[in-house]
Amino acid sequence: MPNPKYKRVLLKVSGEGLCATGATGIDGGELRRLADEIKLVVDLGIQIGLVIGGGNIVRGANIAKDTPIEETTGHYMGMLATIINALSVQDTLESIGVPTRVQSALSVQNVCENFIRRRAIRHMEKGRVVIFAAGTGNPFVTTDTGAALRASEVNADILLKATKVDGVYTADPMTDPTATRIERLTFNEVIDKRLKVMDLAAVDLCQRSNIPIVVLDLKKTGNMRAVILGEDIGTMINGE
Ligand code: UDP
């Protein structure tokens, strides 16, 4: 039997994790791929909370730039987009037999539960994947901060941040062939150097809550399972 290193995991997936590279909207194949990765971890008996972004549909700051939409409204639209994404992941997970609940920071009571911390923990203890939608429920922040917040609230052992590349690099690996992967960073290094790993507010909160972050490429099959089993994949951010 494999011996998992973590018991309760908070996974942050950006909205772009639900669509093909460079595209927008929601892609069935990408949804299934994500659900399969999550199932590999659920099958280890790990408790999972999932925070989904909304950038594949709306980012508040962007939509406010070229339209008469006020920025605050744009942020609420972004949060609503995360609820749309959460529902799509919910049905995909359930289609492969993984029980789920969606809990939203904004009340949309006809389609999902409101976020209630103790209920979320109970769902996870019962083996349900809890999908946290609508970020923090407040404008002007992102779902990265929502992920750090929920990770802290449910006492997650680790926050997994899914990105397009397998960790943090010395330069942009998409454009610079000399870029190398950094295996470990401290919270202070990320904050002091303003590394674009996650929002600084999210990193700061993880530091205060003592929740390590692993940045990994979720599109590589088995990566998340491997991290849970203790393999050195991606970039680990922890310590002082
Ligand atoms: N958003 C917000 N408050 C939150 C979380 C998200 O206002 O607590 C809005 C914000 O406009 C953000 C959008 O929702 O741009 C989509 O979330 P995010 O950009 O984090 O999505 P991702 O880049 O992870 O797909």
XYZ file of N, CA, C and O and ligand atoms in Angstrom, residues 12-16 52-56 58-61 74-79 82 134-144 146, ligand 1:
157
model
N -5.339 24.189 -6.025
C -5.787 25.386 -6.758
C -5.554 25.177 -8.245
O -4.415 24.964 -8.680
N -6.628 25.226 -9.001
C -6.541 25.094 -10.456
C -7.070 26.378 -11.089
O -8.171 26.823 -10.767
N -6.294 26.971 -11.972
C -6.759 28.176 -12.657
C -7.831 27.817 -13.681
O -7.875 26.676 -14.158
N -8.610 28.802 -14.047
C -9.621 28.570 -15.065
C -9.013 28.046 -16.355
O -9.611 27.217 -17.046
N -7.794 28.490 -16.651
C -7.172 28.025 -17.906
C -6.845 26.529 -17.850
O -6.597 25.921 -18.892
N -11.194 26.680 -7.722
C -11.073 26.863 -9.171
C -11.124 28.343 -9.500
O -11.942 29.080 -8.946
N -10.264 28.757 -10.403
C -10.270 30.151 -10.865
C -11.363 30.374 -11.893
O -12.199 29.508 -12.144
N -11.336 31.547 -12.494
C -12.368 31.867 -13.488
C -11.810 32.561 -14.713
O -12.552 33.045 -15.567
N -10.470 32.591 -14.789
C -9.803 33.352 -15.841
C -10.099 32.864 -17.258
O -9.885 33.604 -18.220
N -10.613 31.646 -17.418
C -10.999 31.153 -18.743
C -12.296 31.804 -19.221
O -12.675 31.672 -20.383
N -13.859 35.098 -17.244
C -13.759 36.541 -16.957
C -12.698 36.807 -15.895
O -12.665 36.113 -14.877
N -11.853 37.801 -16.161
C -11.008 38.363 -15.102
C -11.465 39.796 -14.903
O -11.522 40.577 -15.842
N -11.780 40.135 -13.672
C -12.402 41.419 -13.374
C -11.623 42.603 -13.905
O -12.180 43.494 -14.565
N -10.325 42.619 -13.638
C -9.529 43.786 -14.021
C -9.490 43.923 -15.541
O -9.549 45.029 -16.080
N -16.790 43.784 -12.527
C -15.977 42.790 -13.219
C -15.496 41.701 -12.271
O -15.496 40.511 -12.612
N -15.093 42.106 -11.079
C -14.616 41.105 -10.109
C -15.743 40.167 -9.681
O -15.551 38.957 -9.562
N -16.942 40.746 -9.484
C -18.065 39.857 -9.152
C -18.363 38.915 -10.316
O -18.681 37.735 -10.116
N -18.235 39.427 -11.543
C -18.437 38.553 -12.713
C -17.400 37.430 -12.706
O -17.704 36.276 -13.024
N -16.170 37.770 -12.348
C -15.118 36.751 -12.257
C -15.462 35.692 -11.225
O -15.282 34.493 -11.452
N -15.992 36.139 -10.094
C -16.365 35.165 -9.051
C -17.497 34.265 -9.535
O -17.503 33.057 -9.281
N -16.212 31.531 -11.623
C -15.639 30.382 -10.890
C -16.742 29.403 -10.472
O -16.489 28.206 -10.345
N -16.291 30.845 -6.067
C -16.424 32.294 -5.808
C -15.289 32.869 -4.971
O -15.456 33.915 -4.337
N -14.156 32.210 -4.985
C -12.961 32.756 -4.328
C -13.217 33.110 -2.877
O -13.749 32.306 -2.113
N -12.875 34.343 -2.525
C -13.077 34.811 -1.148
C -14.459 35.424 -0.960
O -14.855 35.719 0.159
N -15.153 35.683 -2.087
C -16.433 36.395 -2.005
C -16.258 37.905 -2.036
O -17.236 38.649 -2.025
N -15.007 38.359 -2.093
C -14.726 39.808 -2.115
C -13.985 40.198 -3.386
O -13.105 39.459 -3.846
N -14.317 41.408 -3.929
C -13.641 41.854 -5.146
C -12.202 42.280 -4.877
O -11.796 42.426 -3.727
N -11.453 42.466 -5.959
C -10.078 42.994 -5.936
C -9.038 42.003 -5.427
O -7.910 42.389 -5.160
N -9.423 40.755 -5.256
C -8.410 39.735 -4.981
C -8.648 38.586 -5.955
O -9.568 38.653 -6.768
N -7.812 37.577 -5.901
C -7.963 36.482 -6.862
C -8.218 35.161 -6.136
O -8.198 35.101 -4.903
N -8.399 34.146 -6.928
C -8.675 32.841 -6.339
C -7.432 32.232 -5.686
O -7.556 31.289 -4.922
N -6.245 32.757 -5.992
C -5.052 32.312 -5.241
C -5.231 32.633 -3.764
O -4.952 31.811 -2.885
N -8.074 33.138 -2.355
C -9.160 32.249 -1.911
C -8.619 30.880 -1.530
O -9.037 30.291 -0.528
N -12.204 37.265 -8.048
C -12.489 38.171 -7.041
N -12.376 37.768 -5.737
C -11.947 36.522 -5.388
C -11.624 35.620 -6.407
C -11.757 36.013 -7.730
O -12.854 39.321 -7.308
O -11.868 36.232 -4.187
C -12.407 37.661 -9.439
C -11.236 38.465 -10.011
O -11.736 39.450 -10.880
C -10.476 37.406 -10.798
C -11.596 36.541 -11.334
O -12.548 36.517 -10.260
O -9.717 37.962 -11.851
C -11.205 35.148 -11.709
O -10.356 34.591 -10.731
P -8.803 34.375 -11.005
O -8.232 35.506 -11.789
O -8.175 34.075 -9.693
O -8.846 33.079 -11.907
P -7.646 32.209 -12.477
O -6.584 33.151 -12.990
O -7.130 31.398 -11.350
O -8.290 31.390 -13.529
